[in-house]
Amino acid sequence: MTLTPLPAFDDNYLWLLDNGREALVVDPGDAAPVAAALDARGLTLAGILLTHHHGDHVGGVNALRDRLQGPIYAPAREQMPEPVQRVQGGDAVTLLGLRFSVLDVPGHTAGHIAYFAEVPGADPLLFCGDTLFSAGCGRLFEGTPTQMHASLQSLAALPLQTRVCCAHEYTLSNLRFAREVDPANPALTTYAAWCEAERAAGRPTLPARVGTERQINPFLRCAEPALRESARRHAPLKLPAVPSPVDVFATLREWKNGFR
Ligand SMILES: [Zn+2]
Ligand SMILES: [Zn+2]
């Protein structure tokens, strides 16, 4: 199985997974890079996985239909380019011989879903759309901090070696915020140096790993004393003496919205 991030727009990755003959693509916001990759490698498009309704994730779906030889799976509770097969948390779908578990991860949008699969002979795969980014997380356009925190915790509970296929290359800008709010974290310093080298060499920082994200992503670390203290220093009047992880999450998310 080959996993390829196809760059699109300014900072999107359209994830292509193939077995040398057939491929699936996740969130094809633009059809052109997908069609070019399929043609260049002589691959059949065997299926499409969609995580949420934003245009940069579904905009290329209709243009790929004429070459598609399989299903389009999409979240049950979001507006989608019809027809699609609707799925939700607890469902499982099979593509390329892999069984993908569907996870409900509301927060960025109200009906956002993610897909997780064990891969024989390789590390597991997570396609999480705009929920979890390396060193960051999606903005709360439709959901509450409580929902998003729970969604992120469910992703953080996946196997540590899971390859996290995020939909945007936001890592370096996320790391600037992460180092601001978690300055004494040595894992963050090491990871930032690696990511800077990757980007300088023109390579993606993704896929990320669940194990690494648990060490460096402030939005997965809201129960840690260091993050709690940062949140309290930032919003001393808003937060109780011992803020809950959701309080910390909400404070960090709002703080990052205005962080440059
Ligand atoms: Zn989005
Ligand atoms: Zn997006």
PDB file of C-alpha atoms and ligand atoms in Angstrom:
ATOM      1  CA  MET A   1       0.000   0.000   0.000  1.00  0.00           C
ATOM      2  CA  THR A   2       1.319   3.420  -0.959  1.00  0.00           C
ATOM      3  CA  LEU A   3       0.141   6.561   0.837  1.00  0.00           C
ATOM      4  CA  THR A   4       0.588   9.839  -1.059  1.00  0.00           C
ATOM      5  CA  PRO A   5      -0.338  13.378   0.018  1.00  0.00           C
ATOM      6  CA  LEU A   6      -1.364  15.281  -3.124  1.00  0.00           C
ATOM      7  CA  PRO A   7      -0.910  19.030  -2.548  1.00  0.00           C
ATOM      8  CA  ALA A   8      -3.890  21.196  -3.545  1.00  0.00           C
ATOM      9  CA  PHE A   9      -4.893  24.854  -3.157  1.00  0.00           C
ATOM     10  CA  ASP A  10      -2.590  26.722  -0.738  1.00  0.00           C
ATOM     11  CA  ASP A  11      -2.051  24.132   1.950  1.00  0.00           C
ATOM     12  CA  ASN A  12      -4.432  21.164   1.481  1.00  0.00           C
ATOM     13  CA  TYR A  13      -3.375  17.557   1.083  1.00  0.00           C
ATOM     14  CA  LEU A  14      -5.671  15.192  -0.799  1.00  0.00           C
ATOM     15  CA  TRP A  15      -4.645  11.769   0.539  1.00  0.00           C
ATOM     16  CA  LEU A  16      -4.319   9.005  -2.044  1.00  0.00           C
ATOM     17  CA  LEU A  17      -3.920   5.377  -0.925  1.00  0.00           C
ATOM     18  CA  ASP A  18      -3.215   2.678  -3.516  1.00  0.00           C
ATOM     19  CA  ASN A  19      -2.209  -0.957  -3.901  1.00  0.00           C
ATOM     20  CA  GLY A  20      -0.535  -0.512  -7.291  1.00  0.00           C
ATOM     21  CA  ARG A  21      -3.764  -1.103  -9.240  1.00  0.00           C
ATOM     22  CA  GLU A  22      -6.591   0.567  -7.321  1.00  0.00           C
ATOM     23  CA  ALA A  23      -6.706   3.736  -5.278  1.00  0.00           C
ATOM     24  CA  LEU A  24      -8.942   5.563  -2.868  1.00  0.00           C
ATOM     25  CA  VAL A  25      -8.838   9.298  -2.293  1.00  0.00           C
ATOM     26  CA  VAL A  26      -9.882  11.220   0.794  1.00  0.00           C
ATOM     27  CA  ASP A  27     -11.554  14.650   0.587  1.00  0.00           C
ATOM     28  CA  PRO A  28     -10.835  15.516  -3.076  1.00  0.00           C
ATOM     29  CA  GLY A  29     -11.468  19.255  -2.906  1.00  0.00           C
ATOM     30  CA  ASP A  30      -9.964  19.513  -6.393  1.00  0.00           C
ATOM     31  CA  ALA A  31     -10.252  16.783  -9.033  1.00  0.00           C
ATOM     32  CA  ALA A  32      -7.242  17.803 -11.154  1.00  0.00           C
ATOM     33  CA  PRO A  33      -4.374  16.626  -8.912  1.00  0.00           C
ATOM     34  CA  VAL A  34      -6.237  13.356  -8.238  1.00  0.00           C
ATOM     35  CA  ALA A  35      -6.860  12.676 -11.939  1.00  0.00           C
ATOM     36  CA  ALA A  36      -3.228  13.510 -12.761  1.00  0.00           C
ATOM     37  CA  ALA A  37      -1.902  11.114 -10.100  1.00  0.00           C
ATOM     38  CA  LEU A  38      -4.247   8.292 -11.172  1.00  0.00           C
ATOM     39  CA  ASP A  39      -3.270   8.718 -14.821  1.00  0.00           C
ATOM     40  CA  ALA A  40       0.453   8.996 -14.120  1.00  0.00           C
ATOM     41  CA  ARG A  41       0.429   5.754 -12.162  1.00  0.00           C
ATOM     42  CA  GLY A  42      -2.232   3.849 -14.126  1.00  0.00           C
ATOM     43  CA  LEU A  43      -4.548   3.511 -11.112  1.00  0.00           C
ATOM     44  CA  THR A  44      -8.293   2.861 -11.015  1.00  0.00           C
ATOM     45  CA  LEU A  45     -10.297   5.011  -8.587  1.00  0.00           C
ATOM     46  CA  ALA A  46     -12.003   2.459  -6.343  1.00  0.00           C
ATOM     47  CA  GLY A  47     -13.603   4.788  -3.821  1.00  0.00           C
ATOM     48  CA  ILE A  48     -13.808   8.175  -2.157  1.00  0.00           C
ATOM     49  CA  LEU A  49     -13.940   8.945   1.572  1.00  0.00           C
ATOM     50  CA  LEU A  50     -15.348  12.302   2.693  1.00  0.00           C
ATOM     51  CA  THR A  51     -14.977  13.766   6.187  1.00  0.00           C
ATOM     52  CA  HIS A  52     -17.026  16.988   6.131  1.00  0.00           C
ATOM     53  CA  HIS A  53     -18.877  19.404   3.891  1.00  0.00           C
ATOM     54  CA  HIS A  54     -16.363  22.223   3.314  1.00  0.00           C
ATOM     55  CA  GLY A  55     -15.661  23.030  -0.324  1.00  0.00           C
ATOM     56  CA  ASP A  56     -11.913  22.379  -0.113  1.00  0.00           C
ATOM     57  CA  HIS A  57     -12.835  18.775   0.828  1.00  0.00           C
ATOM     58  CA  VAL A  58     -15.723  17.955  -1.516  1.00  0.00           C
ATOM     59  CA  GLY A  59     -15.292  20.391  -4.438  1.00  0.00           C
ATOM     60  CA  GLY A  60     -13.735  17.821  -6.803  1.00  0.00           C
ATOM     61  CA  VAL A  61     -16.161  14.949  -6.141  1.00  0.00           C
ATOM     62  CA  ASN A  62     -18.524  15.474  -9.078  1.00  0.00           C
ATOM     63  CA  ALA A  63     -15.667  15.858 -11.562  1.00  0.00           C
ATOM     64  CA  LEU A  64     -14.269  12.471 -10.459  1.00  0.00           C
ATOM     65  CA  ARG A  65     -17.545  10.549 -10.834  1.00  0.00           C
ATOM     66  CA  ASP A  66     -16.989   9.507 -14.463  1.00  0.00           C
ATOM     67  CA  ARG A  67     -13.791   7.641 -13.558  1.00  0.00           C
ATOM     68  CA  LEU A  68     -14.984   6.357 -10.171  1.00  0.00           C
ATOM     69  CA  GLN A  69     -15.550   2.587 -10.009  1.00  0.00           C
ATOM     70  CA  GLY A  70     -16.775   2.326  -6.422  1.00  0.00           C
ATOM     71  CA  PRO A  71     -18.600   4.043  -3.581  1.00  0.00           C
ATOM     72  CA  ILE A  72     -18.418   7.535  -2.125  1.00  0.00           C
ATOM     73  CA  TYR A  73     -18.737   7.378   1.649  1.00  0.00           C
ATOM     74  CA  ALA A  74     -19.788  10.594   3.368  1.00  0.00           C
ATOM     75  CA  PRO A  75     -20.960  11.869   6.758  1.00  0.00           C
ATOM     76  CA  ALA A  76     -24.590  11.104   7.598  1.00  0.00           C
ATOM     77  CA  ARG A  77     -25.483  14.561   8.836  1.00  0.00           C
ATOM     78  CA  GLU A  78     -23.871  17.018   6.411  1.00  0.00           C
ATOM     79  CA  GLN A  79     -24.848  18.514   3.071  1.00  0.00           C
ATOM     80  CA  MET A  80     -23.000  16.570   0.359  1.00  0.00           C
ATOM     81  CA  PRO A  81     -22.714  16.438  -3.445  1.00  0.00           C
ATOM     82  CA  GLU A  82     -25.348  13.727  -4.061  1.00  0.00           C
ATOM     83  CA  PRO A  83     -25.497  10.814  -4.494  1.00  0.00           C
ATOM     84  CA  VAL A  84     -23.255   9.457  -1.725  1.00  0.00           C
ATOM     85  CA  GLN A  85     -23.453   6.593   0.769  1.00  0.00           C
ATOM     86  CA  ARG A  86     -24.008   7.987   4.240  1.00  0.00           C
ATOM     87  CA  VAL A  87     -22.030   6.658   7.213  1.00  0.00           C
ATOM     88  CA  GLN A  88     -21.646   7.566  10.869  1.00  0.00           C
ATOM     89  CA  GLY A  89     -19.752   6.622  14.027  1.00  0.00           C
ATOM     90  CA  GLY A  90     -19.883   2.859  14.653  1.00  0.00           C
ATOM     91  CA  ASP A  91     -20.158   1.996  10.946  1.00  0.00           C
ATOM     92  CA  ALA A  92     -17.351   0.308   9.037  1.00  0.00           C
ATOM     93  CA  VAL A  93     -16.633   0.385   5.307  1.00  0.00           C
ATOM     94  CA  THR A  94     -14.246  -1.747   3.245  1.00  0.00           C
ATOM     95  CA  LEU A  95     -12.087  -0.317   0.442  1.00  0.00           C
ATOM     96  CA  LEU A  96      -8.900  -1.810  -1.082  1.00  0.00           C
ATOM     97  CA  GLY A  97      -9.400  -4.736   1.296  1.00  0.00           C
ATOM     98  CA  LEU A  98      -9.033  -2.456   4.335  1.00  0.00           C
ATOM     99  CA  ARG A  99     -11.768  -2.142   6.916  1.00  0.00           C
ATOM    100  CA  PHE A 100     -12.230   1.510   7.887  1.00  0.00           C
ATOM    101  CA  SER A 101     -14.010   2.238  11.148  1.00  0.00           C
ATOM    102  CA  VAL A 102     -16.038   5.441  11.033  1.00  0.00           C
ATOM    103  CA  LEU A 103     -15.635   7.776  14.025  1.00  0.00           C
ATOM    104  CA  ASP A 104     -17.912  10.704  14.867  1.00  0.00           C
ATOM    105  CA  VAL A 105     -15.663  13.708  15.553  1.00  0.00           C
ATOM    106  CA  PRO A 106     -17.924  16.782  15.752  1.00  0.00           C
ATOM    107  CA  GLY A 107     -16.451  20.217  16.467  1.00  0.00           C
ATOM    108  CA  HIS A 108     -14.953  21.719  13.295  1.00  0.00           C
ATOM    109  CA  THR A 109     -18.312  20.957  11.665  1.00  0.00           C
ATOM    110  CA  ALA A 110     -21.353  19.438  13.361  1.00  0.00           C
ATOM    111  CA  GLY A 111     -21.300  16.143  11.468  1.00  0.00           C
ATOM    112  CA  HIS A 112     -17.551  15.696  10.867  1.00  0.00           C
ATOM    113  CA  ILE A 113     -16.391  12.066  10.679  1.00  0.00           C
ATOM    114  CA  ALA A 114     -12.986  10.347  10.525  1.00  0.00           C
ATOM    115  CA  TYR A 115     -11.857   6.983   9.143  1.00  0.00           C
ATOM    116  CA  PHE A 116      -9.446   4.604  10.929  1.00  0.00           C
ATOM    117  CA  ALA A 117      -8.006   1.351   9.579  1.00  0.00           C
ATOM    118  CA  GLU A 118      -5.522  -1.265  10.714  1.00  0.00           C
ATOM    119  CA  VAL A 119      -3.161  -2.077   7.817  1.00  0.00           C
ATOM    120  CA  PRO A 120      -1.595  -5.565   7.614  1.00  0.00           C
ATOM    121  CA  GLY A 121       2.200  -5.233   7.676  1.00  0.00           C
ATOM    122  CA  ALA A 122       2.119  -1.451   8.186  1.00  0.00           C
ATOM    123  CA  ASP A 123       1.103   1.147  10.739  1.00  0.00           C
ATOM    124  CA  PRO A 124      -2.605   2.015  11.091  1.00  0.00           C
ATOM    125  CA  LEU A 125      -4.110   4.906   9.155  1.00  0.00           C
ATOM    126  CA  LEU A 126      -6.323   7.762  10.308  1.00  0.00           C
ATOM    127  CA  PHE A 127      -7.984  10.177   7.897  1.00  0.00           C
ATOM    128  CA  CYS A 128      -9.205  12.945  10.181  1.00  0.00           C
ATOM    129  CA  GLY A 129     -10.025  15.841   7.825  1.00  0.00           C
ATOM    130  CA  ASP A 130      -9.899  19.162   9.683  1.00  0.00           C
ATOM    131  CA  THR A 131     -10.276  17.770  13.221  1.00  0.00           C
ATOM    132  CA  LEU A 132      -6.696  17.027  14.273  1.00  0.00           C
ATOM    133  CA  PHE A 133      -3.697  18.783  12.728  1.00  0.00           C
ATOM    134  CA  SER A 134      -0.101  18.222  13.672  1.00  0.00           C
ATOM    135  CA  ALA A 135       0.510  20.399  16.748  1.00  0.00           C
ATOM    136  CA  GLY A 136      -2.969  21.892  16.366  1.00  0.00           C
ATOM    137  CA  CYS A 137      -6.657  21.278  15.703  1.00  0.00           C
ATOM    138  CA  GLY A 138      -9.449  22.593  13.503  1.00  0.00           C
ATOM    139  CA  ARG A 139     -11.373  25.743  14.241  1.00  0.00           C
ATOM    140  CA  LEU A 140     -14.760  25.384  15.913  1.00  0.00           C
ATOM    141  CA  PHE A 141     -17.074  26.522  13.130  1.00  0.00           C
ATOM    142  CA  GLU A 142     -20.130  24.510  14.167  1.00  0.00           C
ATOM    143  CA  GLY A 143     -19.332  22.613  17.360  1.00  0.00           C
ATOM    144  CA  THR A 144     -18.646  23.353  21.019  1.00  0.00           C
ATOM    145  CA  PRO A 145     -15.351  23.073  22.918  1.00  0.00           C
ATOM    146  CA  THR A 146     -16.812  20.114  24.832  1.00  0.00           C
ATOM    147  CA  GLN A 147     -17.530  18.273  21.566  1.00  0.00           C
ATOM    148  CA  MET A 148     -14.181  19.051  19.978  1.00  0.00           C
ATOM    149  CA  HIS A 149     -12.245  18.121  23.105  1.00  0.00           C
ATOM    150  CA  ALA A 150     -14.035  14.756  23.231  1.00  0.00           C
ATOM    151  CA  SER A 151     -13.419  14.214  19.506  1.00  0.00           C
ATOM    152  CA  LEU A 152      -9.700  14.921  19.889  1.00  0.00           C
ATOM    153  CA  GLN A 153      -9.446  12.667  22.935  1.00  0.00           C
ATOM    154  CA  SER A 154     -11.007   9.799  20.967  1.00  0.00           C
ATOM    155  CA  LEU A 155      -8.365  10.257  18.247  1.00  0.00           C
ATOM    156  CA  ALA A 156      -5.583  10.484  20.851  1.00  0.00           C
ATOM    157  CA  ALA A 157      -6.713   7.093  22.195  1.00  0.00           C
ATOM    158  CA  LEU A 158      -5.894   5.340  18.880  1.00  0.00           C
ATOM    159  CA  PRO A 159      -2.710   3.230  18.659  1.00  0.00           C
ATOM    160  CA  LEU A 160       0.408   5.373  19.183  1.00  0.00           C
ATOM    161  CA  GLN A 161       1.967   4.411  15.835  1.00  0.00           C
ATOM    162  CA  THR A 162      -1.160   5.446  13.873  1.00  0.00           C
ATOM    163  CA  ARG A 163      -0.328   7.575  10.823  1.00  0.00           C
ATOM    164  CA  VAL A 164      -2.435  10.732  11.134  1.00  0.00           C
ATOM    165  CA  CYS A 165      -3.379  12.002   7.673  1.00  0.00           C
ATOM    166  CA  CYS A 166      -4.411  15.605   8.327  1.00  0.00           C
ATOM    167  CA  ALA A 167      -5.953  17.601   5.492  1.00  0.00           C
ATOM    168  CA  HIS A 168      -3.758  20.715   5.773  1.00  0.00           C
ATOM    169  CA  GLU A 169      -0.049  21.520   6.087  1.00  0.00           C
ATOM    170  CA  TYR A 170      -0.447  23.864   9.057  1.00  0.00           C
ATOM    171  CA  THR A 171       2.308  22.317  11.153  1.00  0.00           C
ATOM    172  CA  LEU A 172       4.880  25.140  11.319  1.00  0.00           C
ATOM    173  CA  SER A 173       2.350  27.827  12.194  1.00  0.00           C
ATOM    174  CA  ASN A 174       0.738  25.478  14.730  1.00  0.00           C
ATOM    175  CA  LEU A 175       4.164  24.898  16.276  1.00  0.00           C
ATOM    176  CA  ARG A 176       4.691  28.626  16.827  1.00  0.00           C
ATOM    177  CA  PHE A 177       1.585  28.652  19.005  1.00  0.00           C
ATOM    178  CA  ALA A 178       2.422  25.334  20.669  1.00  0.00           C
ATOM    179  CA  ARG A 179       5.835  26.663  21.725  1.00  0.00           C
ATOM    180  CA  GLU A 180       4.220  29.821  23.077  1.00  0.00           C
ATOM    181  CA  VAL A 181       1.831  27.889  25.342  1.00  0.00           C
ATOM    182  CA  ASP A 182       4.085  24.912  26.210  1.00  0.00           C
ATOM    183  CA  PRO A 183       7.582  26.471  26.177  1.00  0.00           C
ATOM    184  CA  ALA A 184       9.272  23.991  28.526  1.00  0.00           C
ATOM    185  CA  ASN A 185       8.292  20.885  26.537  1.00  0.00           C
ATOM    186  CA  PRO A 186      11.533  19.361  25.178  1.00  0.00           C
ATOM    187  CA  ALA A 187       9.693  17.042  22.747  1.00  0.00           C
ATOM    188  CA  LEU A 188       8.244  20.137  21.101  1.00  0.00           C
ATOM    189  CA  THR A 189      11.689  21.632  20.465  1.00  0.00           C
ATOM    190  CA  THR A 190      12.951  18.414  18.865  1.00  0.00           C
ATOM    191  CA  TYR A 191       9.820  17.991  16.753  1.00  0.00           C
ATOM    192  CA  ALA A 192       9.862  21.634  15.586  1.00  0.00           C
ATOM    193  CA  ALA A 193      13.462  21.263  14.381  1.00  0.00           C
ATOM    194  CA  TRP A 194      12.519  18.155  12.390  1.00  0.00           C
ATOM    195  CA  CYS A 195       9.441  19.834  10.848  1.00  0.00           C
ATOM    196  CA  GLU A 196      11.436  22.918   9.841  1.00  0.00           C
ATOM    197  CA  ALA A 197      13.982  20.711   8.088  1.00  0.00           C
ATOM    198  CA  GLU A 198      11.253  18.789   6.274  1.00  0.00           C
ATOM    199  CA  ARG A 199       9.562  21.948   5.011  1.00  0.00           C
ATOM    200  CA  ALA A 200      12.904  23.510   4.039  1.00  0.00           C
ATOM    201  CA  ALA A 201      13.518  20.392   1.913  1.00  0.00           C
ATOM    202  CA  GLY A 202      10.062  20.775   0.321  1.00  0.00           C
ATOM    203  CA  ARG A 203       8.630  17.693   2.034  1.00  0.00           C
ATOM    204  CA  PRO A 204       5.330  17.394   3.951  1.00  0.00           C
ATOM    205  CA  THR A 205       5.463  17.141   7.751  1.00  0.00           C
ATOM    206  CA  LEU A 206       2.624  14.622   7.455  1.00  0.00           C
ATOM    207  CA  PRO A 207       1.459  12.017   8.174  1.00  0.00           C
ATOM    208  CA  ALA A 208       1.863  12.765  11.867  1.00  0.00           C
ATOM    209  CA  ARG A 209       1.823  10.041  14.540  1.00  0.00           C
ATOM    210  CA  VAL A 210      -0.661   9.734  17.398  1.00  0.00           C
ATOM    211  CA  GLY A 211       2.219   9.040  19.820  1.00  0.00           C
ATOM    212  CA  THR A 212       4.066  12.217  18.822  1.00  0.00           C
ATOM    213  CA  GLU A 213       0.923  14.332  18.886  1.00  0.00           C
ATOM    214  CA  ARG A 214       0.212  13.171  22.422  1.00  0.00           C
ATOM    215  CA  GLN A 215       3.621  14.555  23.400  1.00  0.00           C
ATOM    216  CA  ILE A 216       3.567  17.852  21.507  1.00  0.00           C
ATOM    217  CA  ASN A 217       0.016  18.898  20.557  1.00  0.00           C
ATOM    218  CA  PRO A 218      -1.295  21.406  23.152  1.00  0.00           C
ATOM    219  CA  PHE A 219      -4.907  20.599  22.215  1.00  0.00           C
ATOM    220  CA  LEU A 220      -4.375  16.954  23.243  1.00  0.00           C
ATOM    221  CA  ARG A 221      -2.571  17.983  26.446  1.00  0.00           C
ATOM    222  CA  CYS A 222      -5.218  20.088  28.185  1.00  0.00           C
ATOM    223  CA  ALA A 223      -5.005  17.981  31.355  1.00  0.00           C
ATOM    224  CA  GLU A 224      -1.264  18.684  31.710  1.00  0.00           C
ATOM    225  CA  PRO A 225      -0.295  21.177  34.477  1.00  0.00           C
ATOM    226  CA  ALA A 226       1.894  23.204  32.075  1.00  0.00           C
ATOM    227  CA  LEU A 227      -1.009  23.845  29.680  1.00  0.00           C
ATOM    228  CA  ARG A 228      -3.412  24.517  32.548  1.00  0.00           C
ATOM    229  CA  GLU A 229      -1.023  27.171  33.898  1.00  0.00           C
ATOM    230  CA  SER A 230      -0.607  28.795  30.477  1.00  0.00           C
ATOM    231  CA  ALA A 231      -4.379  28.986  30.052  1.00  0.00           C
ATOM    232  CA  ARG A 232      -4.766  30.467  33.533  1.00  0.00           C
ATOM    233  CA  ARG A 233      -2.112  33.106  32.867  1.00  0.00           C
ATOM    234  CA  HIS A 234      -3.812  34.016  29.578  1.00  0.00           C
ATOM    235  CA  ALA A 235      -7.357  34.253  30.953  1.00  0.00           C
ATOM    236  CA  PRO A 236      -7.055  34.650  34.740  1.00  0.00           C
ATOM    237  CA  LEU A 237     -10.474  36.228  35.163  1.00  0.00           C
ATOM    238  CA  LYS A 238     -12.371  33.718  33.048  1.00  0.00           C
ATOM    239  CA  LEU A 239     -11.027  30.486  34.494  1.00  0.00           C
ATOM    240  CA  PRO A 240     -11.635  28.864  37.899  1.00  0.00           C
ATOM    241  CA  ALA A 241      -8.662  28.116  40.163  1.00  0.00           C
ATOM    242  CA  VAL A 242      -8.511  24.566  38.834  1.00  0.00           C
ATOM    243  CA  PRO A 243      -9.845  24.678  35.281  1.00  0.00           C
ATOM    244  CA  SER A 244     -11.102  21.473  33.691  1.00  0.00           C
ATOM    245  CA  PRO A 245      -9.413  20.106  30.569  1.00  0.00           C
ATOM    246  CA  VAL A 246     -12.378  21.429  28.533  1.00  0.00           C
ATOM    247  CA  ASP A 247     -11.903  24.910  30.076  1.00  0.00           C
ATOM    248  CA  VAL A 248      -8.233  24.742  29.136  1.00  0.00           C
ATOM    249  CA  PHE A 249      -9.099  23.540  25.631  1.00  0.00           C
ATOM    250  CA  ALA A 250     -11.626  26.353  25.093  1.00  0.00           C
ATOM    251  CA  THR A 251      -9.108  28.955  26.302  1.00  0.00           C
ATOM    252  CA  LEU A 252      -6.296  27.660  24.089  1.00  0.00           C
ATOM    253  CA  ARG A 253      -8.566  27.428  21.029  1.00  0.00           C
ATOM    254  CA  GLU A 254      -9.786  31.010  21.468  1.00  0.00           C
ATOM    255  CA  TRP A 255      -6.258  32.241  22.167  1.00  0.00           C
ATOM    256  CA  LYS A 256      -4.972  30.626  18.997  1.00  0.00           C
ATOM    257  CA  ASN A 257      -7.739  32.206  16.898  1.00  0.00           C
ATOM    258  CA  GLY A 258      -6.122  35.592  17.524  1.00  0.00           C
ATOM    259  CA  PHE A 259      -2.491  34.417  17.641  1.00  0.00           C
ATOM    260  CA  ARG A 260      -0.104  35.641  14.909  1.00  0.00           C
TER     261      ARG A 260
HETATM  262 ZN    ZN B   1     -12.995  22.258   7.039  1.00  0.00          ZN
HETATM  263 ZN    ZN B   2      -9.994  22.076   5.092  1.00  0.00          ZN
END
